[in-house]
Amino acid sequence: MTKIAVIAGTGSGLLFETLQWTGSPEETPFGCPSTTINRVEQDAYPADISVLARHGPDGSIPPHQINYRANLWSLMQFQPDLIVALNTVGGIHEAAAPATLYFPDQLIDYTWGREQTYSDGKLAPLQHIDFTEPFDQTGRQHLIDRAAELGLDFKPTGTYGVTQGPRLETAAEIDRMERDGCDIVGMTAMPEAALARELGLAYVVCAIVVNRAAGRCPPGSVIHADIQQSTERGMAQVGQLLRSL
Ligand code: HPA
């Protein structure tokens, strides 16, 4: 059976309500992962799905303080065929409307100061990974095919701009990101994607647009206005997608 590891993000509790994040995660050479890896019960999801919650059991770890190295290291022990990373994001491009799913094919990294490599000269040998295509193409195509079969509201390509957070961006920052070619903005795909590549793990992002990015909201509305509702609609689509894998 295909083994899928899901890195759950903000709002993913809606999908995995029954998971209990009890027990202490096992220490890795890079420190402690955000949570234990939790197996999803079989009847709801036909694939063998295990979940790690990026922001911790209670969602309190901010994006810049996540121990991405420990998280990916602990997922590697489980030897997944594919890692599906769930990310709630803001929509920059007009087409990136709330509740739309994105399977980005590119990213731009605007983060700084994060532990971003295993090639630190101590525990792992230096390697310059090929990151031309940051996401696993076969895995992406698989998700795209399932999403199309299910008639989900999704975009098969897009560029994900990864910001440092935890604050949201200024309107000028989003303008710059749009000029750079970004379609969506979030805070957690890096260094996650690069670390997965260093470990040779197939990694794809399923991004859920939950708000229009800064300076892109309709006049008179605010960024946080419909986040809850968009998250619920988006996660309902992700649930369908995971159950179809
Ligand atoms: N910006 C950055 N990260 C996000 C956003 C946003 O607008 N929405 C959800 N995650």
PDB file of C-alpha atoms and ligand atoms in Angstrom:
ATOM      1  CA  MET A   1       0.000   0.000   0.000  1.00  0.00           C
ATOM      2  CA  THR A   2       1.214   3.496  -0.822  1.00  0.00           C
ATOM      3  CA  LYS A   3       2.607   5.266   2.201  1.00  0.00           C
ATOM      4  CA  ILE A   4       1.754   8.935   2.385  1.00  0.00           C
ATOM      5  CA  ALA A   5       3.020  11.341   4.999  1.00  0.00           C
ATOM      6  CA  VAL A   6       0.989  14.485   5.482  1.00  0.00           C
ATOM      7  CA  ILE A   7       2.591  17.541   7.042  1.00  0.00           C
ATOM      8  CA  ALA A   8      -0.461  19.202   8.473  1.00  0.00           C
ATOM      9  CA  GLY A   9      -0.563  22.962   8.852  1.00  0.00           C
ATOM     10  CA  THR A  10      -2.918  25.625  10.108  1.00  0.00           C
ATOM     11  CA  GLY A  11      -6.545  24.529   9.822  1.00  0.00           C
ATOM     12  CA  SER A  12      -5.699  20.872   9.203  1.00  0.00           C
ATOM     13  CA  GLY A  13      -7.296  19.973  12.539  1.00  0.00           C
ATOM     14  CA  LEU A  14     -10.557  20.079  10.580  1.00  0.00           C
ATOM     15  CA  LEU A  15      -9.343  17.057   8.602  1.00  0.00           C
ATOM     16  CA  PHE A  16      -7.838  14.984  11.361  1.00  0.00           C
ATOM     17  CA  GLU A  17     -10.150  15.687  14.280  1.00  0.00           C
ATOM     18  CA  THR A  18      -9.749  12.233  15.767  1.00  0.00           C
ATOM     19  CA  LEU A  19      -5.952  12.306  15.992  1.00  0.00           C
ATOM     20  CA  GLN A  20      -4.593  12.460  19.523  1.00  0.00           C
ATOM     21  CA  TRP A  21      -1.211  14.115  19.800  1.00  0.00           C
ATOM     22  CA  THR A  22      -0.177  12.246  22.914  1.00  0.00           C
ATOM     23  CA  GLY A  23       3.335  11.104  23.752  1.00  0.00           C
ATOM     24  CA  SER A  24       6.658  12.840  23.333  1.00  0.00           C
ATOM     25  CA  PRO A  25       8.170  12.914  19.880  1.00  0.00           C
ATOM     26  CA  GLU A  26      11.404  10.994  19.508  1.00  0.00           C
ATOM     27  CA  GLU A  27      14.521  13.168  19.552  1.00  0.00           C
ATOM     28  CA  THR A  28      16.474  13.320  16.250  1.00  0.00           C
ATOM     29  CA  PRO A  29      20.124  14.352  15.723  1.00  0.00           C
ATOM     30  CA  PHE A  30      18.637  17.784  14.919  1.00  0.00           C
ATOM     31  CA  GLY A  31      16.407  18.100  17.966  1.00  0.00           C
ATOM     32  CA  CYS A  32      12.767  17.441  18.623  1.00  0.00           C
ATOM     33  CA  PRO A  33      10.100  17.318  15.882  1.00  0.00           C
ATOM     34  CA  SER A  34       6.870  19.300  16.285  1.00  0.00           C
ATOM     35  CA  THR A  35       4.810  16.183  17.095  1.00  0.00           C
ATOM     36  CA  THR A  36       4.849  12.421  16.969  1.00  0.00           C
ATOM     37  CA  ILE A  37       3.827  10.860  13.663  1.00  0.00           C
ATOM     38  CA  ASN A  38       0.213   9.848  13.930  1.00  0.00           C
ATOM     39  CA  ARG A  39      -1.433   7.091  11.857  1.00  0.00           C
ATOM     40  CA  VAL A  40      -4.853   7.901  10.372  1.00  0.00           C
ATOM     41  CA  GLU A  41      -7.477   5.190  10.777  1.00  0.00           C
ATOM     42  CA  GLN A  42      -7.827   3.046   7.660  1.00  0.00           C
ATOM     43  CA  ASP A  43     -11.523   3.178   6.798  1.00  0.00           C
ATOM     44  CA  ALA A  44     -11.635   6.916   6.180  1.00  0.00           C
ATOM     45  CA  TYR A  45      -8.459   6.978   4.084  1.00  0.00           C
ATOM     46  CA  PRO A  46      -7.601   4.045   1.788  1.00  0.00           C
ATOM     47  CA  ALA A  47      -3.876   4.870   1.575  1.00  0.00           C
ATOM     48  CA  ASP A  48      -1.580   4.382   4.552  1.00  0.00           C
ATOM     49  CA  ILE A  49      -1.539   7.968   5.819  1.00  0.00           C
ATOM     50  CA  SER A  50       0.554   9.299   8.664  1.00  0.00           C
ATOM     51  CA  VAL A  51       0.450  12.856   9.885  1.00  0.00           C
ATOM     52  CA  LEU A  52       2.865  15.212  11.571  1.00  0.00           C
ATOM     53  CA  ALA A  53       1.500  18.560  12.751  1.00  0.00           C
ATOM     54  CA  ARG A  54       4.016  21.239  11.770  1.00  0.00           C
ATOM     55  CA  HIS A  55       2.842  23.801  14.314  1.00  0.00           C
ATOM     56  CA  GLY A  56       2.796  21.340  17.216  1.00  0.00           C
ATOM     57  CA  PRO A  57      -0.061  19.529  19.012  1.00  0.00           C
ATOM     58  CA  ASP A  58      -1.762  22.810  19.950  1.00  0.00           C
ATOM     59  CA  GLY A  59      -0.712  24.807  16.866  1.00  0.00           C
ATOM     60  CA  SER A  60       1.472  27.160  18.885  1.00  0.00           C
ATOM     61  CA  ILE A  61       4.848  26.863  17.064  1.00  0.00           C
ATOM     62  CA  PRO A  62       5.235  29.876  14.739  1.00  0.00           C
ATOM     63  CA  PRO A  63       6.583  29.334  11.186  1.00  0.00           C
ATOM     64  CA  HIS A  64      10.062  30.716  11.909  1.00  0.00           C
ATOM     65  CA  GLN A  65      10.498  28.520  15.009  1.00  0.00           C
ATOM     66  CA  ILE A  66       9.471  25.178  13.525  1.00  0.00           C
ATOM     67  CA  ASN A  67      12.260  22.620  13.675  1.00  0.00           C
ATOM     68  CA  TYR A  68      11.992  21.709   9.999  1.00  0.00           C
ATOM     69  CA  ARG A  69      15.119  19.549  10.091  1.00  0.00           C
ATOM     70  CA  ALA A  70      13.810  17.399  12.936  1.00  0.00           C
ATOM     71  CA  ASN A  71      10.386  17.125  11.283  1.00  0.00           C
ATOM     72  CA  LEU A  72      11.732  15.875   7.949  1.00  0.00           C
ATOM     73  CA  TRP A  73      14.234  13.601   9.682  1.00  0.00           C
ATOM     74  CA  SER A  74      11.503  11.926  11.702  1.00  0.00           C
ATOM     75  CA  LEU A  75       9.331  11.520   8.587  1.00  0.00           C
ATOM     76  CA  MET A  76      12.247   9.881   6.772  1.00  0.00           C
ATOM     77  CA  GLN A  77      12.316   7.088   9.384  1.00  0.00           C
ATOM     78  CA  PHE A  78       8.791   6.225   8.289  1.00  0.00           C
ATOM     79  CA  GLN A  79       9.928   5.944   4.606  1.00  0.00           C
ATOM     80  CA  PRO A  80       6.925   7.540   2.877  1.00  0.00           C
ATOM     81  CA  ASP A  81       6.395   7.192  -0.876  1.00  0.00           C
ATOM     82  CA  LEU A  82       5.168  10.775  -0.926  1.00  0.00           C
ATOM     83  CA  ILE A  83       5.018  13.700   1.478  1.00  0.00           C
ATOM     84  CA  VAL A  84       1.993  15.940   0.985  1.00  0.00           C
ATOM     85  CA  ALA A  85       2.578  19.246   2.731  1.00  0.00           C
ATOM     86  CA  LEU A  86      -0.595  21.185   3.484  1.00  0.00           C
ATOM     87  CA  ASN A  87      -0.162  24.962   3.579  1.00  0.00           C
ATOM     88  CA  THR A  88      -2.729  27.682   4.053  1.00  0.00           C
ATOM     89  CA  VAL A  89      -1.702  30.651   1.922  1.00  0.00           C
ATOM     90  CA  GLY A  90      -2.743  34.102   0.784  1.00  0.00           C
ATOM     91  CA  GLY A  91      -3.751  34.650  -2.836  1.00  0.00           C
ATOM     92  CA  ILE A  92      -1.692  37.219  -4.744  1.00  0.00           C
ATOM     93  CA  HIS A  93      -2.836  36.527  -8.274  1.00  0.00           C
ATOM     94  CA  GLU A  94      -6.402  37.478  -9.178  1.00  0.00           C
ATOM     95  CA  ALA A  95      -7.113  33.799  -9.932  1.00  0.00           C
ATOM     96  CA  ALA A  96      -6.011  32.753  -6.438  1.00  0.00           C
ATOM     97  CA  ALA A  97      -9.440  33.158  -4.868  1.00  0.00           C
ATOM     98  CA  PRO A  98     -10.158  31.955  -1.320  1.00  0.00           C
ATOM     99  CA  ALA A  99     -10.818  28.180  -1.025  1.00  0.00           C
ATOM    100  CA  THR A 100      -8.908  27.422  -4.266  1.00  0.00           C
ATOM    101  CA  LEU A 101      -6.281  24.664  -4.023  1.00  0.00           C
ATOM    102  CA  TYR A 102      -2.846  25.168  -5.607  1.00  0.00           C
ATOM    103  CA  PHE A 103      -0.294  22.541  -6.558  1.00  0.00           C
ATOM    104  CA  PRO A 104       2.627  24.930  -7.028  1.00  0.00           C
ATOM    105  CA  ASP A 105       5.441  23.939  -9.366  1.00  0.00           C
ATOM    106  CA  GLN A 106       7.842  26.672  -8.293  1.00  0.00           C
ATOM    107  CA  LEU A 107       8.790  28.679  -5.236  1.00  0.00           C
ATOM    108  CA  ILE A 108      10.753  31.764  -4.272  1.00  0.00           C
ATOM    109  CA  ASP A 109      12.344  31.751  -0.835  1.00  0.00           C
ATOM    110  CA  TYR A 110      12.124  35.043   1.088  1.00  0.00           C
ATOM    111  CA  THR A 111      12.806  33.465   4.496  1.00  0.00           C
ATOM    112  CA  TRP A 112      15.938  34.115   6.523  1.00  0.00           C
ATOM    113  CA  GLY A 113      17.702  32.776   9.600  1.00  0.00           C
ATOM    114  CA  ARG A 114      16.112  29.311   9.516  1.00  0.00           C
ATOM    115  CA  GLU A 115      18.111  26.079   9.835  1.00  0.00           C
ATOM    116  CA  GLN A 116      17.794  25.286   6.146  1.00  0.00           C
ATOM    117  CA  THR A 117      20.140  22.381   5.407  1.00  0.00           C
ATOM    118  CA  TYR A 118      21.497  19.117   6.742  1.00  0.00           C
ATOM    119  CA  SER A 119      24.762  19.957   4.965  1.00  0.00           C
ATOM    120  CA  ASP A 120      26.081  21.818   7.961  1.00  0.00           C
ATOM    121  CA  GLY A 121      29.525  20.225   7.842  1.00  0.00           C
ATOM    122  CA  LYS A 122      28.861  18.120  10.953  1.00  0.00           C
ATOM    123  CA  LEU A 123      26.272  15.370  10.566  1.00  0.00           C
ATOM    124  CA  ALA A 124      25.849  15.293   6.798  1.00  0.00           C
ATOM    125  CA  PRO A 125      28.324  15.635   3.931  1.00  0.00           C
ATOM    126  CA  LEU A 126      28.116  18.782   1.810  1.00  0.00           C
ATOM    127  CA  GLN A 127      25.750  18.389  -1.126  1.00  0.00           C
ATOM    128  CA  HIS A 128      24.433  20.912  -3.638  1.00  0.00           C
ATOM    129  CA  ILE A 129      21.010  19.483  -4.390  1.00  0.00           C
ATOM    130  CA  ASP A 130      19.393  20.097  -7.768  1.00  0.00           C
ATOM    131  CA  PHE A 131      16.430  22.293  -6.877  1.00  0.00           C
ATOM    132  CA  THR A 132      15.478  23.440 -10.394  1.00  0.00           C
ATOM    133  CA  GLU A 133      12.104  21.780  -9.845  1.00  0.00           C
ATOM    134  CA  PRO A 134      11.500  22.118  -6.095  1.00  0.00           C
ATOM    135  CA  PHE A 135       8.493  19.776  -5.958  1.00  0.00           C
ATOM    136  CA  ASP A 136       8.220  16.120  -6.930  1.00  0.00           C
ATOM    137  CA  GLN A 137       6.749  16.114 -10.439  1.00  0.00           C
ATOM    138  CA  THR A 138       5.257  12.620 -10.343  1.00  0.00           C
ATOM    139  CA  GLY A 139       3.587  13.261  -7.000  1.00  0.00           C
ATOM    140  CA  ARG A 140       2.247  16.617  -8.200  1.00  0.00           C
ATOM    141  CA  GLN A 141       0.793  15.060 -11.335  1.00  0.00           C
ATOM    142  CA  HIS A 142      -0.868  12.376  -9.226  1.00  0.00           C
ATOM    143  CA  LEU A 143      -2.582  15.000  -7.047  1.00  0.00           C
ATOM    144  CA  ILE A 144      -3.568  17.036 -10.104  1.00  0.00           C
ATOM    145  CA  ASP A 145      -5.143  13.984 -11.764  1.00  0.00           C
ATOM    146  CA  ARG A 146      -7.119  13.116  -8.622  1.00  0.00           C
ATOM    147  CA  ALA A 147      -8.236  16.737  -8.152  1.00  0.00           C
ATOM    148  CA  ALA A 148      -9.404  16.886 -11.775  1.00  0.00           C
ATOM    149  CA  GLU A 149     -11.335  13.609 -11.435  1.00  0.00           C
ATOM    150  CA  LEU A 150     -13.032  14.934  -8.319  1.00  0.00           C
ATOM    151  CA  GLY A 151     -13.888  18.251  -9.988  1.00  0.00           C
ATOM    152  CA  LEU A 152     -12.122  20.259  -7.285  1.00  0.00           C
ATOM    153  CA  ASP A 153     -11.468  23.974  -7.615  1.00  0.00           C
ATOM    154  CA  PHE A 154      -7.693  23.963  -8.151  1.00  0.00           C
ATOM    155  CA  LYS A 155      -4.751  25.401 -10.093  1.00  0.00           C
ATOM    156  CA  PRO A 156      -2.218  22.861 -11.384  1.00  0.00           C
ATOM    157  CA  THR A 157       0.748  25.244 -11.389  1.00  0.00           C
ATOM    158  CA  GLY A 158       1.863  28.371  -9.569  1.00  0.00           C
ATOM    159  CA  THR A 159       4.743  30.031  -7.819  1.00  0.00           C
ATOM    160  CA  TYR A 160       4.704  30.005  -4.031  1.00  0.00           C
ATOM    161  CA  GLY A 161       6.504  32.913  -2.342  1.00  0.00           C
ATOM    162  CA  VAL A 162       7.666  31.832   1.118  1.00  0.00           C
ATOM    163  CA  THR A 163       7.897  34.674   3.645  1.00  0.00           C
ATOM    164  CA  GLN A 164       9.386  34.750   7.102  1.00  0.00           C
ATOM    165  CA  GLY A 165       6.292  35.677   9.116  1.00  0.00           C
ATOM    166  CA  PRO A 166       4.729  35.480  11.538  1.00  0.00           C
ATOM    167  CA  ARG A 167       3.395  38.874  10.508  1.00  0.00           C
ATOM    168  CA  LEU A 168       1.528  39.163   7.227  1.00  0.00           C
ATOM    169  CA  GLU A 169       3.095  41.212   4.434  1.00  0.00           C
ATOM    170  CA  THR A 170       2.781  44.872   3.518  1.00  0.00           C
ATOM    171  CA  ALA A 171       0.948  45.793   0.310  1.00  0.00           C
ATOM    172  CA  ALA A 172       4.283  46.886  -1.234  1.00  0.00           C
ATOM    173  CA  GLU A 173       5.871  43.529  -0.374  1.00  0.00           C
ATOM    174  CA  ILE A 174       3.010  41.738  -2.103  1.00  0.00           C
ATOM    175  CA  ASP A 175       3.365  44.062  -5.120  1.00  0.00           C
ATOM    176  CA  ARG A 176       7.038  43.129  -5.287  1.00  0.00           C
ATOM    177  CA  MET A 177       6.237  39.429  -4.963  1.00  0.00           C
ATOM    178  CA  GLU A 178       3.734  39.732  -7.793  1.00  0.00           C
ATOM    179  CA  ARG A 179       6.393  41.401  -9.967  1.00  0.00           C
ATOM    180  CA  ASP A 180       8.687  38.497  -9.044  1.00  0.00           C
ATOM    181  CA  GLY A 181       6.059  36.113 -10.407  1.00  0.00           C
ATOM    182  CA  CYS A 182       4.498  34.776  -7.188  1.00  0.00           C
ATOM    183  CA  ASP A 183       0.868  33.628  -7.300  1.00  0.00           C
ATOM    184  CA  ILE A 184       0.465  32.690  -3.635  1.00  0.00           C
ATOM    185  CA  VAL A 185       2.200  33.564  -0.364  1.00  0.00           C
ATOM    186  CA  GLY A 186       2.758  31.419   2.705  1.00  0.00           C
ATOM    187  CA  MET A 187       5.344  30.906   5.428  1.00  0.00           C
ATOM    188  CA  THR A 188       6.248  27.237   5.667  1.00  0.00           C
ATOM    189  CA  ALA A 189       7.248  25.615   2.349  1.00  0.00           C
ATOM    190  CA  MET A 190      10.879  26.561   2.984  1.00  0.00           C
ATOM    191  CA  PRO A 191      13.150  25.110   4.119  1.00  0.00           C
ATOM    192  CA  GLU A 192      10.773  22.113   4.212  1.00  0.00           C
ATOM    193  CA  ALA A 193      10.930  21.440   0.455  1.00  0.00           C
ATOM    194  CA  ALA A 194      14.734  21.712   0.283  1.00  0.00           C
ATOM    195  CA  LEU A 195      15.270  19.481   3.312  1.00  0.00           C
ATOM    196  CA  ALA A 196      12.987  16.830   1.807  1.00  0.00           C
ATOM    197  CA  ARG A 197      15.083  16.962  -1.383  1.00  0.00           C
ATOM    198  CA  GLU A 198      18.311  16.626   0.607  1.00  0.00           C
ATOM    199  CA  LEU A 199      16.901  13.466   2.189  1.00  0.00           C
ATOM    200  CA  GLY A 200      15.715  12.138  -1.185  1.00  0.00           C
ATOM    201  CA  LEU A 201      12.050  12.272  -0.154  1.00  0.00           C
ATOM    202  CA  ALA A 202       9.318  13.008  -2.716  1.00  0.00           C
ATOM    203  CA  TYR A 203       7.607  16.188  -1.504  1.00  0.00           C
ATOM    204  CA  VAL A 204       4.657  18.154  -2.884  1.00  0.00           C
ATOM    205  CA  VAL A 205       2.693  21.123  -1.581  1.00  0.00           C
ATOM    206  CA  CYS A 206      -1.066  21.281  -1.559  1.00  0.00           C
ATOM    207  CA  ALA A 207      -1.766  24.931  -0.778  1.00  0.00           C
ATOM    208  CA  ILE A 208      -5.159  26.162   0.325  1.00  0.00           C
ATOM    209  CA  VAL A 209      -5.877  29.824  -0.356  1.00  0.00           C
ATOM    210  CA  VAL A 210      -7.592  31.203   2.738  1.00  0.00           C
ATOM    211  CA  ASN A 211      -7.395  34.964   2.118  1.00  0.00           C
ATOM    212  CA  ARG A 212      -6.523  37.545  -0.491  1.00  0.00           C
ATOM    213  CA  ALA A 213      -2.986  38.778   0.221  1.00  0.00           C
ATOM    214  CA  ALA A 214      -2.242  42.237   1.630  1.00  0.00           C
ATOM    215  CA  GLY A 215      -3.449  45.008  -0.669  1.00  0.00           C
ATOM    216  CA  ARG A 216      -5.494  42.516  -2.694  1.00  0.00           C
ATOM    217  CA  CYS A 217      -8.690  42.486  -0.610  1.00  0.00           C
ATOM    218  CA  PRO A 218     -11.830  43.999  -2.133  1.00  0.00           C
ATOM    219  CA  PRO A 219     -12.355  47.628  -1.011  1.00  0.00           C
ATOM    220  CA  GLY A 220     -13.886  47.793   2.468  1.00  0.00           C
ATOM    221  CA  SER A 221     -12.914  44.260   3.509  1.00  0.00           C
ATOM    222  CA  VAL A 222      -9.987  43.095   5.645  1.00  0.00           C
ATOM    223  CA  ILE A 223      -7.562  40.198   5.258  1.00  0.00           C
ATOM    224  CA  HIS A 224      -8.994  38.153   8.096  1.00  0.00           C
ATOM    225  CA  ALA A 225     -12.641  38.631   7.103  1.00  0.00           C
ATOM    226  CA  ASP A 226     -13.541  35.231   5.680  1.00  0.00           C
ATOM    227  CA  ILE A 227     -10.526  33.133   6.668  1.00  0.00           C
ATOM    228  CA  GLN A 228     -12.504  30.667   8.778  1.00  0.00           C
ATOM    229  CA  GLN A 229     -15.054  30.017   6.060  1.00  0.00           C
ATOM    230  CA  SER A 230     -12.422  29.762   3.289  1.00  0.00           C
ATOM    231  CA  THR A 231     -10.360  27.379   5.426  1.00  0.00           C
ATOM    232  CA  GLU A 232     -13.380  25.137   5.977  1.00  0.00           C
ATOM    233  CA  ARG A 233     -14.235  25.113   2.258  1.00  0.00           C
ATOM    234  CA  GLY A 234     -10.630  24.518   1.252  1.00  0.00           C
ATOM    235  CA  MET A 235     -10.071  21.761   3.799  1.00  0.00           C
ATOM    236  CA  ALA A 236     -13.247  19.989   2.680  1.00  0.00           C
ATOM    237  CA  GLN A 237     -11.627  19.780  -0.776  1.00  0.00           C
ATOM    238  CA  VAL A 238      -8.330  18.552   0.699  1.00  0.00           C
ATOM    239  CA  GLY A 239     -10.237  15.852   2.609  1.00  0.00           C
ATOM    240  CA  GLN A 240     -11.784  14.609  -0.636  1.00  0.00           C
ATOM    241  CA  LEU A 241      -8.377  14.633  -2.287  1.00  0.00           C
ATOM    242  CA  LEU A 242      -6.645  12.644   0.480  1.00  0.00           C
ATOM    243  CA  ARG A 243      -9.444  10.103   0.580  1.00  0.00           C
ATOM    244  CA  SER A 244      -8.996   9.546  -3.174  1.00  0.00           C
ATOM    245  CA  LEU A 245      -5.276   8.753  -3.021  1.00  0.00           C
TER     246      LEU A 245
HETATM  247  N1  HPA B   1       0.588  35.730   3.840  1.00  0.00           N
HETATM  248  C1  HPA B   1       1.470  34.822   4.320  1.00  0.00           C
HETATM  249  N2  HPA B   1       1.110  33.648   4.798  1.00  0.00           N
HETATM  250  C2  HPA B   1      -0.197  33.343   4.807  1.00  0.00           C
HETATM  251  C3  HPA B   1      -1.163  34.243   4.338  1.00  0.00           C
HETATM  252  C4  HPA B   1      -0.740  35.499   3.820  1.00  0.00           C
HETATM  253  O1  HPA B   1      -1.548  36.337   3.364  1.00  0.00           O
HETATM  254  N3  HPA B   1      -2.374  33.647   4.500  1.00  0.00           N
HETATM  255  C5  HPA B   1      -2.127  32.418   5.050  1.00  0.00           C
HETATM  256  N4  HPA B   1      -0.812  32.240   5.240  1.00  0.00           N
END
